[in-house]
């Protein structure tokens, strides 16, 4: 709250802003208001952006979206974090075999993978394979099976140190 009150952090949840043109308008506004401040745009479910909805070829449409997000980075000197979906569900894997997602599993066009400066993955076996999970931890008090989350990156043009992994045990009640 303190950061928001000092205009050091501005959060906008744009449920109605499902287009790059909406994002561009916000970015222009804040770039003018704060010309030297870093701007980070987070686009959840980038494949659901309404832009280029008239393009029937899915790969072409996703390439245009990737290029549009990349243009925002270049033109306005901002960072964009965009989530994408995987091509196939991890739930289709055989029992006992955990296959972590990789860049080839990204459903969107190759352009998203090519233009990205960094690609990170988040994996939760309890969520991905609800009837076949093997990666979890147990709550010491209740004995309940709880999520073990794997965070890792598989591409970076930032520091050259690929394939770092972190495993986090989550306690939802905390």
PDB file of C-alpha atoms in Angstrom:
ATOM      1  CA  UNK A   1       0.000   0.000   0.000  1.00  0.00           C
ATOM      2  CA  UNK A   2       2.836   2.334   0.825  1.00  0.00           C
ATOM      3  CA  UNK A   3       4.323   1.910  -2.665  1.00  0.00           C
ATOM      4  CA  UNK A   4       0.930   2.538  -4.270  1.00  0.00           C
ATOM      5  CA  UNK A   5       0.406   5.633  -2.126  1.00  0.00           C
ATOM      6  CA  UNK A   6       3.774   7.005  -3.238  1.00  0.00           C
ATOM      7  CA  UNK A   7       3.033   6.318  -6.936  1.00  0.00           C
ATOM      8  CA  UNK A   8       5.957   3.885  -6.945  1.00  0.00           C
ATOM      9  CA  UNK A   9       3.670   0.980  -7.850  1.00  0.00           C
ATOM     10  CA  UNK A  10       0.572   1.271 -10.015  1.00  0.00           C
ATOM     11  CA  UNK A  11      -1.673  -1.751 -10.454  1.00  0.00           C
ATOM     12  CA  UNK A  12      -4.354  -1.921 -13.119  1.00  0.00           C
ATOM     13  CA  UNK A  13      -6.560  -4.972 -13.476  1.00  0.00           C
ATOM     14  CA  UNK A  14      -7.988  -4.546 -16.927  1.00  0.00           C
ATOM     15  CA  UNK A  15     -10.640  -7.218 -17.221  1.00  0.00           C
ATOM     16  CA  UNK A  16     -12.260  -5.207 -19.985  1.00  0.00           C
ATOM     17  CA  UNK A  17      -8.927  -4.482 -21.661  1.00  0.00           C
ATOM     18  CA  UNK A  18      -8.386  -7.611 -23.690  1.00  0.00           C
ATOM     19  CA  UNK A  19      -6.585  -5.969 -26.600  1.00  0.00           C
ATOM     20  CA  UNK A  20      -3.132  -4.644 -27.388  1.00  0.00           C
ATOM     21  CA  UNK A  21      -4.664  -1.264 -28.265  1.00  0.00           C
ATOM     22  CA  UNK A  22      -5.959  -0.950 -24.691  1.00  0.00           C
ATOM     23  CA  UNK A  23      -2.517  -1.852 -23.329  1.00  0.00           C
ATOM     24  CA  UNK A  24      -0.838   0.588 -25.707  1.00  0.00           C
ATOM     25  CA  UNK A  25      -3.087   3.408 -24.448  1.00  0.00           C
ATOM     26  CA  UNK A  26      -2.231   2.664 -20.804  1.00  0.00           C
ATOM     27  CA  UNK A  27       1.462   2.422 -21.569  1.00  0.00           C
ATOM     28  CA  UNK A  28       1.477   5.725 -23.486  1.00  0.00           C
ATOM     29  CA  UNK A  29      -0.299   7.416 -20.588  1.00  0.00           C
ATOM     30  CA  UNK A  30       2.110   6.119 -17.929  1.00  0.00           C
ATOM     31  CA  UNK A  31       5.204   6.589 -20.088  1.00  0.00           C
ATOM     32  CA  UNK A  32       4.223  10.277 -20.469  1.00  0.00           C
ATOM     33  CA  UNK A  33       3.417  10.642 -16.766  1.00  0.00           C
ATOM     34  CA  UNK A  34       6.562   8.782 -15.610  1.00  0.00           C
ATOM     35  CA  UNK A  35       9.111   9.057 -18.440  1.00  0.00           C
ATOM     36  CA  UNK A  36      12.045   7.589 -16.500  1.00  0.00           C
ATOM     37  CA  UNK A  37      10.251   4.901 -14.454  1.00  0.00           C
ATOM     38  CA  UNK A  38      10.352   1.219 -15.400  1.00  0.00           C
ATOM     39  CA  UNK A  39       7.053  -0.142 -16.693  1.00  0.00           C
ATOM     40  CA  UNK A  40       6.087  -3.807 -16.522  1.00  0.00           C
ATOM     41  CA  UNK A  41       3.023  -5.043 -18.393  1.00  0.00           C
ATOM     42  CA  UNK A  42       1.681  -8.440 -17.325  1.00  0.00           C
ATOM     43  CA  UNK A  43      -0.586 -10.129 -19.871  1.00  0.00           C
ATOM     44  CA  UNK A  44      -2.256 -13.247 -18.516  1.00  0.00           C
ATOM     45  CA  UNK A  45      -3.570 -15.676 -21.141  1.00  0.00           C
ATOM     46  CA  UNK A  46      -2.042 -13.765 -24.036  1.00  0.00           C
ATOM     47  CA  UNK A  47      -3.672 -16.240 -26.439  1.00  0.00           C
ATOM     48  CA  UNK A  48      -7.055 -14.767 -25.416  1.00  0.00           C
ATOM     49  CA  UNK A  49      -6.257 -11.233 -26.590  1.00  0.00           C
ATOM     50  CA  UNK A  50      -8.934 -10.116 -29.032  1.00  0.00           C
ATOM     51  CA  UNK A  51      -6.503  -8.606 -31.525  1.00  0.00           C
ATOM     52  CA  UNK A  52      -6.374 -10.214 -34.969  1.00  0.00           C
ATOM     53  CA  UNK A  53      -9.535 -12.192 -34.248  1.00  0.00           C
ATOM     54  CA  UNK A  54     -10.345 -12.016 -37.952  1.00  0.00           C
ATOM     55  CA  UNK A  55      -7.194 -13.997 -38.828  1.00  0.00           C
ATOM     56  CA  UNK A  56      -8.346 -17.581 -39.315  1.00  0.00           C
ATOM     57  CA  UNK A  57      -4.901 -19.208 -39.200  1.00  0.00           C
ATOM     58  CA  UNK A  58      -4.074 -19.712 -35.501  1.00  0.00           C
ATOM     59  CA  UNK A  59      -0.294 -19.711 -36.030  1.00  0.00           C
ATOM     60  CA  UNK A  60      -0.454 -16.479 -38.030  1.00  0.00           C
ATOM     61  CA  UNK A  61      -2.652 -14.861 -35.381  1.00  0.00           C
ATOM     62  CA  UNK A  62      -0.302 -15.834 -32.541  1.00  0.00           C
ATOM     63  CA  UNK A  63       2.697 -14.599 -34.526  1.00  0.00           C
ATOM     64  CA  UNK A  64       0.989 -11.233 -34.924  1.00  0.00           C
ATOM     65  CA  UNK A  65       0.208 -11.114 -31.187  1.00  0.00           C
ATOM     66  CA  UNK A  66       3.831 -11.970 -30.322  1.00  0.00           C
ATOM     67  CA  UNK A  67       5.095  -9.272 -32.659  1.00  0.00           C
ATOM     68  CA  UNK A  68       2.611  -6.777 -31.200  1.00  0.00           C
ATOM     69  CA  UNK A  69       3.799  -7.461 -27.644  1.00  0.00           C
ATOM     70  CA  UNK A  70       7.409  -7.232 -28.803  1.00  0.00           C
ATOM     71  CA  UNK A  71       6.654  -3.877 -30.470  1.00  0.00           C
ATOM     72  CA  UNK A  72       5.325  -2.546 -27.150  1.00  0.00           C
ATOM     73  CA  UNK A  73       8.640  -3.496 -25.518  1.00  0.00           C
ATOM     74  CA  UNK A  74      10.692  -1.833 -28.205  1.00  0.00           C
ATOM     75  CA  UNK A  75       8.657   1.334 -28.769  1.00  0.00           C
ATOM     76  CA  UNK A  76       7.980   2.168 -25.109  1.00  0.00           C
ATOM     77  CA  UNK A  77      11.055   0.589 -23.467  1.00  0.00           C
ATOM     78  CA  UNK A  78       8.995  -1.647 -21.185  1.00  0.00           C
ATOM     79  CA  UNK A  79       9.074  -5.223 -19.922  1.00  0.00           C
ATOM     80  CA  UNK A  80       6.219  -7.543 -20.885  1.00  0.00           C
ATOM     81  CA  UNK A  81       5.435 -10.724 -18.984  1.00  0.00           C
ATOM     82  CA  UNK A  82       2.947 -12.830 -20.932  1.00  0.00           C
ATOM     83  CA  UNK A  83       1.492 -16.189 -19.970  1.00  0.00           C
ATOM     84  CA  UNK A  84       0.728 -18.759 -22.654  1.00  0.00           C
ATOM     85  CA  UNK A  85      -0.811 -22.216 -22.606  1.00  0.00           C
ATOM     86  CA  UNK A  86       0.700 -25.604 -23.258  1.00  0.00           C
ATOM     87  CA  UNK A  87      -0.070 -27.664 -26.336  1.00  0.00           C
ATOM     88  CA  UNK A  88      -0.941 -30.836 -24.449  1.00  0.00           C
ATOM     89  CA  UNK A  89      -1.903 -31.468 -20.866  1.00  0.00           C
ATOM     90  CA  UNK A  90       0.546 -33.139 -18.551  1.00  0.00           C
ATOM     91  CA  UNK A  91      -2.387 -35.282 -17.366  1.00  0.00           C
ATOM     92  CA  UNK A  92      -1.935 -37.441 -20.469  1.00  0.00           C
ATOM     93  CA  UNK A  93       1.384 -38.763 -19.186  1.00  0.00           C
ATOM     94  CA  UNK A  94       1.670 -42.299 -17.873  1.00  0.00           C
ATOM     95  CA  UNK A  95       1.362 -42.884 -14.094  1.00  0.00           C
ATOM     96  CA  UNK A  96       4.566 -42.414 -12.151  1.00  0.00           C
ATOM     97  CA  UNK A  97       6.240 -40.487 -14.951  1.00  0.00           C
ATOM     98  CA  UNK A  98       6.593 -36.751 -14.491  1.00  0.00           C
ATOM     99  CA  UNK A  99       7.515 -34.888 -17.641  1.00  0.00           C
ATOM    100  CA  UNK A 100       8.084 -31.227 -16.953  1.00  0.00           C
ATOM    101  CA  UNK A 101       6.826 -28.839 -19.616  1.00  0.00           C
ATOM    102  CA  UNK A 102       9.356 -27.412 -22.044  1.00  0.00           C
ATOM    103  CA  UNK A 103       9.428 -24.786 -24.757  1.00  0.00           C
ATOM    104  CA  UNK A 104       8.195 -27.276 -27.362  1.00  0.00           C
ATOM    105  CA  UNK A 105       4.993 -27.708 -25.334  1.00  0.00           C
ATOM    106  CA  UNK A 106       4.026 -24.042 -25.736  1.00  0.00           C
ATOM    107  CA  UNK A 107       0.858 -24.002 -27.833  1.00  0.00           C
ATOM    108  CA  UNK A 108       1.309 -20.576 -29.347  1.00  0.00           C
ATOM    109  CA  UNK A 109       3.338 -19.870 -32.451  1.00  0.00           C
ATOM    110  CA  UNK A 110       7.075 -20.223 -32.617  1.00  0.00           C
ATOM    111  CA  UNK A 111       7.260 -16.426 -32.640  1.00  0.00           C
ATOM    112  CA  UNK A 112       6.468 -16.274 -28.896  1.00  0.00           C
ATOM    113  CA  UNK A 113       9.413 -18.561 -28.189  1.00  0.00           C
ATOM    114  CA  UNK A 114      11.724 -16.801 -30.639  1.00  0.00           C
ATOM    115  CA  UNK A 115      11.059 -13.231 -29.457  1.00  0.00           C
ATOM    116  CA  UNK A 116      11.119 -13.977 -25.734  1.00  0.00           C
ATOM    117  CA  UNK A 117      14.175 -12.863 -23.797  1.00  0.00           C
ATOM    118  CA  UNK A 118      13.266 -15.272 -21.017  1.00  0.00           C
ATOM    119  CA  UNK A 119      10.905 -18.259 -20.796  1.00  0.00           C
ATOM    120  CA  UNK A 120       9.905 -19.677 -17.440  1.00  0.00           C
ATOM    121  CA  UNK A 121       7.706 -22.625 -16.566  1.00  0.00           C
ATOM    122  CA  UNK A 122       5.618 -23.445 -13.501  1.00  0.00           C
ATOM    123  CA  UNK A 123       4.541 -27.029 -12.846  1.00  0.00           C
ATOM    124  CA  UNK A 124       2.187 -28.427 -10.193  1.00  0.00           C
ATOM    125  CA  UNK A 125       1.789 -32.202 -10.458  1.00  0.00           C
ATOM    126  CA  UNK A 126      -1.287 -32.262  -8.185  1.00  0.00           C
ATOM    127  CA  UNK A 127      -3.047 -29.876 -10.572  1.00  0.00           C
ATOM    128  CA  UNK A 128      -1.680 -31.272 -13.846  1.00  0.00           C
ATOM    129  CA  UNK A 129      -2.284 -34.955 -13.079  1.00  0.00           C
ATOM    130  CA  UNK A 130      -4.989 -35.107 -10.383  1.00  0.00           C
ATOM    131  CA  UNK A 131      -5.399 -38.888 -10.583  1.00  0.00           C
ATOM    132  CA  UNK A 132      -1.759 -39.811 -11.314  1.00  0.00           C
ATOM    133  CA  UNK A 133       0.344 -37.290  -9.356  1.00  0.00           C
ATOM    134  CA  UNK A 134       3.611 -38.331  -7.717  1.00  0.00           C
ATOM    135  CA  UNK A 135       5.144 -34.962  -6.825  1.00  0.00           C
ATOM    136  CA  UNK A 136       3.668 -33.620  -3.586  1.00  0.00           C
ATOM    137  CA  UNK A 137       4.516 -33.117   0.051  1.00  0.00           C
ATOM    138  CA  UNK A 138       2.500 -34.002   3.115  1.00  0.00           C
ATOM    139  CA  UNK A 139       1.215 -31.594   5.732  1.00  0.00           C
ATOM    140  CA  UNK A 140       2.888 -32.753   8.979  1.00  0.00           C
ATOM    141  CA  UNK A 141      -0.214 -31.953  11.046  1.00  0.00           C
ATOM    142  CA  UNK A 142      -3.164 -33.067   8.899  1.00  0.00           C
ATOM    143  CA  UNK A 143      -1.441 -35.573   6.613  1.00  0.00           C
ATOM    144  CA  UNK A 144      -3.046 -33.871   3.598  1.00  0.00           C
ATOM    145  CA  UNK A 145      -1.256 -34.031   0.273  1.00  0.00           C
ATOM    146  CA  UNK A 146      -0.133 -30.539  -0.696  1.00  0.00           C
ATOM    147  CA  UNK A 147       1.304 -29.049  -3.892  1.00  0.00           C
ATOM    148  CA  UNK A 148       4.986 -29.199  -4.671  1.00  0.00           C
ATOM    149  CA  UNK A 149       5.576 -26.499  -7.273  1.00  0.00           C
ATOM    150  CA  UNK A 150       8.493 -26.635  -9.701  1.00  0.00           C
ATOM    151  CA  UNK A 151       9.662 -23.286 -11.082  1.00  0.00           C
ATOM    152  CA  UNK A 152      12.284 -23.226 -13.775  1.00  0.00           C
ATOM    153  CA  UNK A 153      13.403 -21.342 -16.803  1.00  0.00           C
ATOM    154  CA  UNK A 154      14.322 -22.897 -20.089  1.00  0.00           C
ATOM    155  CA  UNK A 155      15.500 -19.933 -22.121  1.00  0.00           C
ATOM    156  CA  UNK A 156      17.284 -16.796 -21.176  1.00  0.00           C
ATOM    157  CA  UNK A 157      19.052 -14.121 -23.139  1.00  0.00           C
ATOM    158  CA  UNK A 158      19.630 -12.281 -19.882  1.00  0.00           C
ATOM    159  CA  UNK A 159      22.475 -14.083 -18.138  1.00  0.00           C
ATOM    160  CA  UNK A 160      23.138 -17.245 -20.151  1.00  0.00           C
ATOM    161  CA  UNK A 161      22.424 -19.588 -17.232  1.00  0.00           C
ATOM    162  CA  UNK A 162      19.713 -21.884 -18.631  1.00  0.00           C
ATOM    163  CA  UNK A 163      17.820 -24.686 -16.928  1.00  0.00           C
ATOM    164  CA  UNK A 164      17.796 -23.465 -13.328  1.00  0.00           C
ATOM    165  CA  UNK A 165      15.136 -25.219 -11.218  1.00  0.00           C
ATOM    166  CA  UNK A 166      13.564 -24.464  -7.873  1.00  0.00           C
ATOM    167  CA  UNK A 167      11.140 -26.705  -5.986  1.00  0.00           C
ATOM    168  CA  UNK A 168       8.746 -25.040  -3.543  1.00  0.00           C
ATOM    169  CA  UNK A 169       6.457 -26.764  -1.068  1.00  0.00           C
ATOM    170  CA  UNK A 170       3.238 -24.792  -0.599  1.00  0.00           C
ATOM    171  CA  UNK A 171       0.965 -24.730   2.429  1.00  0.00           C
ATOM    172  CA  UNK A 172      -2.350 -23.288   1.155  1.00  0.00           C
ATOM    173  CA  UNK A 173      -3.579 -22.481   4.681  1.00  0.00           C
ATOM    174  CA  UNK A 174      -0.726 -20.012   5.268  1.00  0.00           C
TER     175      UNK A 174
END
